[in-house]
Coordinates of C-alpha atoms in Angstrom, one line a residue:
M1052 CA -24.9 32.2 -17.3
S1053 CA -28.1 34.2 -17.3
Y1054 CA -28.7 33.1 -20.9
L1055 CA -28.5 29.5 -19.9
I1056 CA -31.0 30.1 -17.1
A1057 CA -33.4 31.7 -19.5
I1058 CA -33.1 28.8 -22.1
K1059 CA -33.5 26.1 -19.4
T1060 CA -36.6 27.8 -18.0
A1061 CA -38.1 28.2 -21.5
I1062 CA -37.6 24.4 -22.2
I1063 CA -39.3 23.6 -18.8
I1064 CA -42.2 25.9 -19.4
F1065 CA -42.7 25.0 -23.1
P1066 CA -44.5 21.6 -22.6
F1067 CA -47.2 23.3 -20.5
I1068 CA -47.7 26.1 -23.0
A1069 CA -47.8 23.6 -25.8
L1070 CA -50.4 21.5 -23.9
L1071 CA -52.6 24.6 -23.6
I1072 CA -52.5 25.4 -27.3
T1073 CA -52.7 21.8 -28.7
I1074 CA -56.4 21.4 -28.6
P1075 CA -57.2 24.8 -30.2
F1076 CA -54.5 24.1 -32.8
I1077 CA -55.9 20.7 -33.7
L1078 CA -59.5 22.1 -33.9
L1079 CA -58.5 25.0 -36.1
S1080 CA -56.3 22.9 -38.3
Y1081 CA -59.0 20.3 -39.0
H1082 CA -61.6 23.1 -39.4
K1083 CA -59.5 25.0 -42.1
Y1084 CA -57.6 22.2 -43.8
G1085 CA -59.1 18.9 -42.6
S1086 CA -55.6 17.7 -41.6
I1087 CA -52.5 18.5 -39.5
N1088 CA -49.4 19.1 -41.6
K1089 CA -46.2 17.9 -39.8
I1090 CA -44.0 20.7 -41.1
K1091 CA -46.5 23.4 -40.2
T1092 CA -46.8 22.0 -36.8
L1093 CA -43.1 22.0 -36.3
V1094 CA -42.8 25.6 -37.5
I1095 CA -45.6 26.8 -35.2
Y1096 CA -44.4 25.0 -32.1
S1097 CA -40.8 26.0 -32.7
F1098 CA -42.0 29.6 -33.1
I1099 CA -43.8 29.4 -29.7
L1100 CA -40.7 27.9 -28.0
Y1101 CA -38.6 30.7 -29.6
L1102 CA -40.9 33.4 -28.3
I1103 CA -40.9 31.9 -24.8
T1104 CA -37.1 31.7 -24.9
I1105 CA -36.5 35.3 -25.9
Y1106 CA -39.0 36.6 -23.4
F1107 CA -37.2 34.8 -20.6
L1108 CA -33.9 36.2 -21.9
V1109 CA -35.4 39.6 -21.4
I1110 CA -36.8 39.2 -17.8
L1111 CA -34.4 36.6 -16.3
P1112 CA -32.8 36.3 -13.9
L1113 CA -35.2 37.9 -11.5
P1114 CA -33.7 39.9 -8.6
S1115 CA -35.1 40.0 -5.1
F1116 CA -37.4 43.0 -4.3
D1117 CA -34.8 44.4 -2.0
T1118 CA -32.1 44.2 -4.6
A1119 CA -34.3 45.8 -7.3
S1120 CA -35.2 48.7 -5.0
K1121 CA -31.5 49.5 -4.5
I1122 CA -30.6 49.6 -8.2
P1123 CA -29.4 53.1 -8.9
P1124 CA -30.5 55.2 -11.9
P1125 CA -30.3 55.6 -14.9
H1126 CA -33.2 53.2 -15.7
F1127 CA -33.9 54.7 -19.1
N1128 CA -31.9 55.7 -22.2
F1129 CA -33.7 57.7 -24.9
I1130 CA -30.6 58.7 -26.8
P1131 CA -30.4 56.7 -30.0
F1132 CA -27.1 55.0 -31.1
N1133 CA -25.6 55.4 -27.7
F1134 CA -24.2 51.9 -28.2
V1135 CA -21.9 53.2 -30.9
K1136 CA -20.3 55.7 -28.5
D1137 CA -20.0 52.9 -25.9
F1138 CA -18.3 50.7 -28.4
L1139 CA -15.8 53.3 -29.6
R1140 CA -15.0 54.3 -26.0
E1141 CA -14.8 50.8 -24.4
T1142 CA -13.6 48.5 -27.1
S1143 CA -10.0 47.2 -27.3
L1144 CA -10.5 46.4 -31.0
I1145 CA -7.8 47.7 -33.3
I1146 CA -8.8 47.0 -36.9
T1147 CA -5.2 46.7 -38.1
D1148 CA -4.3 44.4 -35.2
T1149 CA -5.8 40.9 -35.6
S1150 CA -4.6 39.9 -32.1
T1151 CA -7.3 42.2 -30.6
Y1152 CA -10.2 40.6 -32.3
I1153 CA -10.8 37.7 -29.9
K1154 CA -10.5 40.0 -26.9
A1155 CA -12.9 42.5 -28.4
I1156 CA -15.5 39.8 -29.1
K1157 CA -15.5 38.9 -25.4
E1158 CA -16.2 42.5 -24.3
P1159 CA -19.8 43.6 -23.3
C1160 CA -19.8 46.6 -25.6
F1161 CA -19.5 44.1 -28.5
Y1162 CA -21.4 40.9 -27.6
V1163 CA -24.4 42.7 -26.0
T1164 CA -24.9 44.7 -29.2
V1165 CA -24.5 41.6 -31.4
F1166 CA -26.8 39.5 -29.1
N1167 CA -29.6 42.1 -29.4
I1168 CA -29.4 41.8 -33.2
F1169 CA -29.2 38.0 -33.2
M1170 CA -32.0 37.7 -30.7
T1171 CA -34.7 38.8 -33.3
I1172 CA -33.2 37.3 -36.5
P1173 CA -35.4 34.2 -36.1
F1174 CA -38.4 36.4 -35.5
G1175 CA -37.9 38.1 -38.9
M1176 CA -37.4 34.6 -40.5
Y1177 CA -40.7 33.3 -39.1
L1178 CA -42.6 36.4 -40.1
H1179 CA -41.5 36.2 -43.7
Y1180 CA -41.5 32.5 -44.2
Y1181 CA -44.7 31.3 -42.4
F1182 CA -46.7 34.5 -41.9
K1183 CA -45.8 35.9 -45.4
F1184 CA -45.1 39.4 -44.0
S1185 CA -43.7 42.0 -46.3
F1186 CA -40.6 44.1 -45.5
K1187 CA -42.7 46.9 -44.0
K1188 CA -44.8 44.6 -41.8
T1189 CA -41.7 42.7 -40.6
L1190 CA -40.2 46.1 -39.7
L1191 CA -43.3 47.1 -37.8
Y1192 CA -43.7 43.9 -35.9
S1193 CA -40.0 43.6 -35.0
M1194 CA -40.2 47.1 -33.6
L1195 CA -43.4 46.3 -31.7
L1196 CA -41.9 43.1 -30.2
S1197 CA -38.8 45.1 -29.1
L1198 CA -41.0 47.9 -27.7
F1199 CA -42.9 45.3 -25.7
F1200 CA -39.7 44.0 -24.2
E1201 CA -38.5 47.5 -23.3
I1202 CA -41.9 48.3 -21.7
T1203 CA -41.5 45.0 -19.7
Q1204 CA -38.1 46.2 -18.5
G1205 CA -39.1 49.8 -18.1
T1206 CA -42.1 49.0 -15.9
G1207 CA -40.1 46.7 -13.6
L1208 CA -41.9 43.6 -15.0
Y1209 CA -45.3 45.4 -15.2
F1210 CA -44.8 47.2 -11.8
I1211 CA -44.2 44.1 -9.9
Y1212 CA -40.9 45.5 -8.9
P1213 CA -40.6 48.9 -7.3
N1214 CA -38.4 50.2 -10.1
P1215 CA -36.8 48.7 -13.3
Y1216 CA -34.0 46.2 -12.7
R1217 CA -32.8 46.4 -16.2
L1218 CA -32.1 49.4 -18.5
C1219 CA -34.9 50.4 -20.8
D1220 CA -32.9 51.4 -23.9
I1221 CA -34.0 52.9 -27.2
D1222 CA -30.9 51.3 -28.7
D1223 CA -32.3 47.9 -28.0
I1224 CA -35.3 48.7 -30.1
I1225 CA -33.1 49.8 -32.9
L1226 CA -30.9 46.7 -32.7
N1227 CA -33.8 44.2 -32.3
T1228 CA -35.6 45.8 -35.2
T1229 CA -32.5 45.5 -37.3
G1230 CA -32.3 41.8 -36.3
G1231 CA -35.8 41.2 -37.5
L1232 CA -35.0 42.8 -40.9
V1233 CA -31.8 40.7 -41.1
G1234 CA -33.9 37.6 -40.5
F1235 CA -36.3 38.8 -43.3
G1236 CA -33.4 39.1 -45.7
I1237 CA -31.9 35.7 -44.8
M1238 CA -35.3 34.0 -45.3
K1239 CA -35.6 35.9 -48.6
L1240 CA -32.5 34.1 -49.8
L1241 CA -33.5 30.7 -48.4
E1242 CA -37.1 30.6 -49.4
G1243 CA -36.3 29.0 -52.8
F1244 CA -34.9 25.9 -51.0
L1245 CA -37.9 25.5 -48.7
P1246 CA -41.5 24.5 -49.3
S1247 CA -43.6 27.6 -49.4
R1248 CA -46.5 28.4 -47.1
E1249 CA -48.9 27.9 -50.1
E1250 CA -47.4 24.4 -50.7
L1251 CA -47.7 23.4 -47.1
D1252 CA -51.4 24.6 -47.1
K1253 CA -52.0 22.7 -50.3
R1254 CA -50.5 19.5 -48.9
A1255 CA -52.6 19.9 -45.8
Y1256 CA -55.7 20.4 -47.9
E1257 CA -55.0 17.3 -50.0
T1258 CA -54.5 15.2 -46.9
G1259 CA -57.7 16.7 -45.4
K1260 CA -59.8 15.1 -48.2
K1261 CA -59.5 11.9 -46.2
V1262 CA -60.8 11.5 -42.7
S1263 CA -57.9 10.3 -40.5
G1264 CA -58.1 8.4 -37.3
L1265 CA -57.1 11.4 -35.2
R1266 CA -59.7 13.5 -36.9
R1267 CA -62.4 11.0 -36.0
I1268 CA -61.3 11.0 -32.4
T1269 CA -61.3 14.8 -32.4
I1270 CA -64.9 14.8 -33.8
F1271 CA -66.0 12.4 -31.1
C1272 CA -64.5 14.5 -28.3
L1273 CA -65.8 17.8 -29.7
D1274 CA -69.3 16.3 -30.0
I1275 CA -69.2 15.1 -26.4
F1276 CA -68.1 18.5 -25.2
I1277 CA -70.8 20.3 -27.1
F1278 CA -73.4 17.7 -26.0
L1279 CA -72.5 18.2 -22.4
I1280 CA -72.9 22.0 -22.8
I1281 CA -76.4 21.5 -24.3
N1282 CA -77.2 19.0 -21.6
S1283 CA -76.2 21.5 -18.9
I1284 CA -78.2 24.4 -20.5
I1285 CA -81.4 22.3 -20.8
Y1286 CA -80.9 21.2 -17.2
I1287 CA -80.6 24.8 -16.0
F1288 CA -83.8 25.9 -17.7
T1289 CA -85.9 22.8 -17.1
N1290 CA -84.5 20.8 -14.2
N1291 CA -86.1 17.8 -15.8
K1292 CA -85.1 14.2 -14.8
L1293 CA -85.2 13.1 -18.4
I1294 CA -82.7 15.9 -19.3
H1295 CA -80.1 13.5 -20.6
F1296 CA -82.4 11.7 -23.0
I1297 CA -83.8 15.1 -24.2
A1298 CA -80.3 16.3 -25.0
I1299 CA -79.5 13.0 -26.8
I1300 CA -82.5 13.4 -29.0
I1301 CA -81.7 17.0 -29.8
Y1302 CA -78.0 16.5 -30.5
Y1303 CA -77.8 13.1 -32.0
I1304 CA -81.1 12.9 -33.9
I1305 CA -82.6 16.3 -34.6
I1306 CA -79.5 18.3 -35.4
P1307 CA -78.0 15.7 -37.8
I1308 CA -81.3 15.6 -39.7
L1309 CA -81.4 19.4 -39.9
I1310 CA -77.8 19.8 -41.1
K1311 CA -77.5 16.9 -43.5
N1312 CA -76.0 14.0 -41.5
Q1313 CA -73.7 16.2 -39.5
T1314 CA -73.4 16.8 -35.7
L1315 CA -72.2 20.2 -34.7
G1316 CA -68.7 18.8 -34.1
M1317 CA -68.7 17.3 -37.6
K1318 CA -69.9 20.6 -39.1
F1319 CA -67.1 22.5 -37.6
L1320 CA -64.5 19.9 -38.6
N1321 CA -65.8 19.5 -42.1
V1322 CA -67.0 15.9 -42.0
R1323 CA -70.2 14.2 -42.9
M1324 CA -71.7 10.8 -42.2
T1325 CA -72.6 8.7 -45.2
Y1326 CA -74.9 5.6 -45.3
P1327 CA -76.3 3.4 -48.1
N1328 CA -79.2 5.1 -49.8
K1329 CA -79.0 8.0 -47.4
D1330 CA -80.7 5.9 -44.7
I1331 CA -81.7 8.5 -42.0
F1332 CA -83.0 5.8 -39.7
R1333 CA -79.6 3.9 -39.8
N1334 CA -77.9 7.2 -39.1
I1335 CA -80.1 7.8 -36.0
I1336 CA -79.6 4.3 -34.6
R1337 CA -75.8 4.5 -35.1
N1338 CA -75.6 7.8 -33.3
L1339 CA -77.6 6.5 -30.4
F1340 CA -75.5 3.3 -30.3
I1341 CA -72.3 5.3 -30.2
H1342 CA -73.5 7.5 -27.3
F1343 CA -74.7 4.4 -25.4
Y1344 CA -71.5 2.4 -26.2
Y1345 CA -69.0 5.0 -25.1
L1346 CA -70.7 7.1 -22.5
I1347 CA -73.3 4.9 -20.8
L1348 CA -72.4 1.2 -21.1
P1349 CA -68.8 1.5 -19.7
F1350 CA -70.0 3.4 -16.6
L1351 CA -72.9 1.2 -16.0
L1352 CA -70.6 -1.8 -16.0
M1353 CA -68.2 -0.1 -13.7
Y1354 CA -70.9 0.8 -11.2
L1355 CA -72.3 -2.7 -11.4
F1356 CA -68.9 -4.2 -10.8
I1357 CA -68.3 -2.0 -7.8
F1358 CA -71.8 -2.7 -6.4
L1359 CA -71.4 -6.5 -6.7
I1360 CA -68.0 -6.4 -5.0
F1361 CA -69.2 -4.2 -2.2
S1362 CA -72.2 -6.4 -1.6
K1363 CA -69.9 -9.4 -1.1
I1364 CA -67.0 -7.6 0.6
K1365 CA -67.9 -4.8 3.0
N1366 CA -65.5 -2.1 4.1
T1367 CA -62.5 -3.6 2.5
I1368 CA -60.0 -2.3 -0.1
T1369 CA -62.5 0.3 -1.3
I1370 CA -59.9 2.5 -2.9
S1371 CA -58.2 -0.4 -4.7
I1372 CA -61.5 -1.6 -6.2
F1373 CA -62.4 1.9 -7.4
L1374 CA -58.9 2.4 -9.0
L1375 CA -59.1 -0.9 -10.7
S1376 CA -62.5 0.1 -12.2
I1377 CA -61.1 3.4 -13.4
I1378 CA -58.0 1.6 -15.0
T1379 CA -60.3 -0.9 -16.7
L1380 CA -62.4 2.0 -18.1
L1381 CA -59.3 3.8 -19.4
I1382 CA -58.1 0.6 -21.1
F1383 CA -61.5 0.3 -22.8
Y1384 CA -61.1 3.7 -24.3
L1385 CA -57.4 3.3 -25.1
I1386 CA -58.0 0.1 -27.1
H1387 CA -60.7 1.9 -29.2
I1388 CA -58.5 4.9 -29.7
L1389 CA -55.6 2.7 -31.0
V1390 CA -58.0 0.9 -33.3
I1391 CA -59.2 4.2 -34.8
L1392 CA -55.7 5.7 -35.1
I1393 CA -54.4 2.7 -37.2
K1394 CA -57.3 3.4 -39.5
K1395 CA -59.1 0.0 -39.1
K1396 CA -62.9 0.1 -39.1
I1397 CA -64.5 -0.8 -35.8
Y1398 CA -67.1 -3.5 -35.9
Y1399 CA -70.1 -1.2 -35.4
D1400 CA -69.0 0.9 -38.5
K1401 CA -69.0 -2.2 -40.6
F1402 CA -72.4 -3.3 -39.2
F1403 CA -74.0 0.1 -39.9
K1404 CA -72.2 0.4 -43.2
F1405 CA -71.0 3.8 -42.0
K1406 CA -68.4 6.0 -43.5
Y1407 CA -66.9 9.4 -42.8
E1408 CA -66.8 11.8 -45.8
S1409 CA -64.6 15.0 -45.7
T1410 CA -66.4 18.1 -46.7
I1411 CA -63.4 20.4 -46.7
D1412 CA -64.0 23.4 -48.9
E1413 CA -62.6 22.8 -52.4
S1414 CA -62.4 26.5 -53.1
F1415 CA -59.4 26.6 -50.8

């Protein structure tokens, strides 16, 4: 039952963890490869879910503080291979009697030992397949993972509890490390049937030579984020009323000129803007238009709408009007996101004869 609790908890927590790592994952993938490979994404996110699950298997269910304080010793076992003695002493298994096999499997002395091995088999598989770890590195990292789990248990969940509520056992380290090595061996046998890490990287790189819709959206969001940081820094040091326009000139005019038709966001994500005859003036106008179109115009229209409504109708349905304005703004952005994702050129790109060009490193 405790295993089911741990698995259910991991499944509930996973979406929140995934949300936290998604933006860094997208940025790093586009920075290194220029694309996001579906298989690599599946491997990484499944690895994270796996780590969350086995961590909860180690710490859950959590006892009350009162219960934990009353758990009698021993809390530690530093004698290796004690599980062998326990198995020989407690098992009802008789090798020559097949009728005892099922009963023996259901006994803690058997299934706890097997579970500790099985728990880290996937870890060894991930380490060898995706991270390309050698046998020695898999051995080391499997042992370190198990040591981390035992420290977690031995410290009473990092001293949150007055004393350990689970046994800190050297045998668990031995069994977990064994599981990691078994996983390494299994993946060694299966790797010929699966695409290699090098093949996945090559596919990602080949795809990255074209600038996808999601990559364009990522560039835009990253540029806005960096722009706002620059805007804030200039404001702190100057407190100038024209701060926004100064930041626009620096970020969307001066920087692209200095780094060959790239904003800082484009530079990081390996993308360049291209125009007919390398028209710098067209580049500047387009950048200013985009900033005005997405960041200034929608909010100006929203404020104008609210102002006109309030001037006609006073002290009525204020919240409804405000929410309607926000929804309209979100729809405006959503429509443009969908257009970009389906890889159709937006009218202003056609007008400015603008294209994105991938600059992903060909020495990959």
